[in-house]
Coordinates of C-alpha atoms in Angstrom, one line a residue:
M1144 CA 237.0 -39.5 -42.7
S1145 CA 238.8 -40.2 -39.5
Q1146 CA 240.2 -43.7 -38.6
F1147 CA 237.5 -43.9 -35.9
E1148 CA 234.7 -43.2 -38.4
K1149 CA 236.2 -45.7 -40.9
I1150 CA 236.4 -48.5 -38.3
A1151 CA 232.8 -47.6 -37.1
E1152 CA 231.6 -48.1 -40.7
D1153 CA 233.7 -51.2 -41.5
V1154 CA 232.7 -53.0 -38.2
K1155 CA 229.1 -53.0 -39.5
K1156 CA 230.1 -54.9 -42.6
V1157 CA 231.8 -58.0 -41.0
K1158 CA 230.8 -61.3 -42.6
T1159 CA 230.0 -63.0 -39.3
R1160 CA 228.1 -61.4 -36.4
P1161 CA 230.5 -60.7 -33.5
T1162 CA 229.7 -62.2 -30.1
D1163 CA 227.2 -60.3 -27.9
Q1164 CA 230.1 -59.3 -25.6
E1165 CA 232.1 -57.9 -28.5
L1166 CA 229.1 -56.0 -29.7
L1167 CA 228.5 -54.6 -26.2
D1168 CA 232.1 -53.6 -25.8
L1169 CA 232.0 -51.8 -29.2
Y1170 CA 228.8 -50.1 -28.2
G1171 CA 230.1 -48.9 -24.8
L1172 CA 233.3 -47.6 -26.3
Y1173 CA 231.5 -45.9 -29.2
K1174 CA 229.0 -44.1 -26.9
Q1175 CA 231.8 -43.1 -24.5
A1176 CA 233.9 -41.7 -27.4
I1177 CA 231.0 -39.8 -29.0
V1178 CA 228.9 -38.7 -26.0
G1179 CA 231.2 -39.1 -22.9
D1180 CA 229.8 -40.5 -19.6
V1181 CA 226.4 -42.0 -19.7
N1182 CA 223.7 -39.3 -19.6
T1183 CA 220.4 -41.3 -19.6
D1184 CA 218.5 -43.3 -17.0
R1185 CA 219.0 -47.1 -17.0
P1186 CA 216.2 -48.8 -19.0
G1187 CA 213.4 -50.6 -17.2
L1188 CA 213.4 -54.3 -16.2
L1189 CA 211.7 -55.6 -19.3
D1190 CA 214.2 -54.0 -21.7
L1191 CA 217.0 -56.5 -21.4
K1192 CA 218.8 -55.4 -24.6
G1193 CA 218.6 -51.8 -23.6
K1194 CA 219.9 -52.5 -20.1
A1195 CA 222.8 -54.5 -21.4
K1196 CA 223.8 -51.7 -23.8
W1197 CA 223.4 -49.1 -21.0
D1198 CA 225.5 -51.2 -18.7
A1199 CA 228.2 -51.5 -21.3
W1200 CA 228.3 -47.7 -21.7
E1201 CA 228.1 -47.1 -17.9
S1202 CA 231.1 -49.4 -17.4
R1203 CA 233.3 -46.9 -19.4
K1204 CA 232.3 -44.0 -17.0
G1205 CA 235.3 -41.7 -16.4
M1206 CA 237.2 -42.9 -19.4
S1207 CA 238.3 -39.9 -21.6
Q1208 CA 236.6 -39.7 -25.0
D1209 CA 240.1 -39.9 -26.7
E1210 CA 240.9 -43.1 -24.8
A1211 CA 237.5 -44.6 -25.6
M1212 CA 238.1 -43.7 -29.3
S1213 CA 241.5 -45.4 -29.3
D1214 CA 240.2 -48.5 -27.6
Y1215 CA 237.3 -48.6 -30.0
I1216 CA 239.7 -48.5 -33.0
N1217 CA 241.8 -51.3 -31.5
L1218 CA 238.8 -53.5 -30.7
G1219 CA 237.2 -52.7 -34.1
N1220 CA 240.4 -53.8 -35.9
E1221 CA 240.4 -57.0 -33.9
V1222 CA 236.8 -57.8 -34.8
I1223 CA 237.4 -57.0 -38.5
S1224 CA 240.5 -59.2 -38.6
K1225 CA 238.6 -62.0 -36.8
Y1226 CA 235.4 -62.0 -38.9
G1227 CA 236.5 -60.4 -42.2
I1228 CA 234.6 -57.9 -44.3

C-alpha cells in the first residue's frame, strides 16, 4: 500500500470530524490526484454539497497528479495529527 493510499484510509478514521473546508480540500486533492482535472459538469443549483465538492476539485485544475498526491499526503497527515485516530 502506498503512503497516499494509507493516508486516504487513515483520514477516514479520525476521531473528530474535520472542518468542512478541510474535507473539501482533501476531496479536491484526492480527485485531482486520482483523476486529474475535473471531467464532469458542475452540479445543479439545488445540489449544494455536490457543487462545493466540484468547486474544490475544479480549484486544483492544472495541478499535476503527483503534486496533488503530495499535497494530499501533507494535509492528511495534518488532519490525522490534529484529530487523532
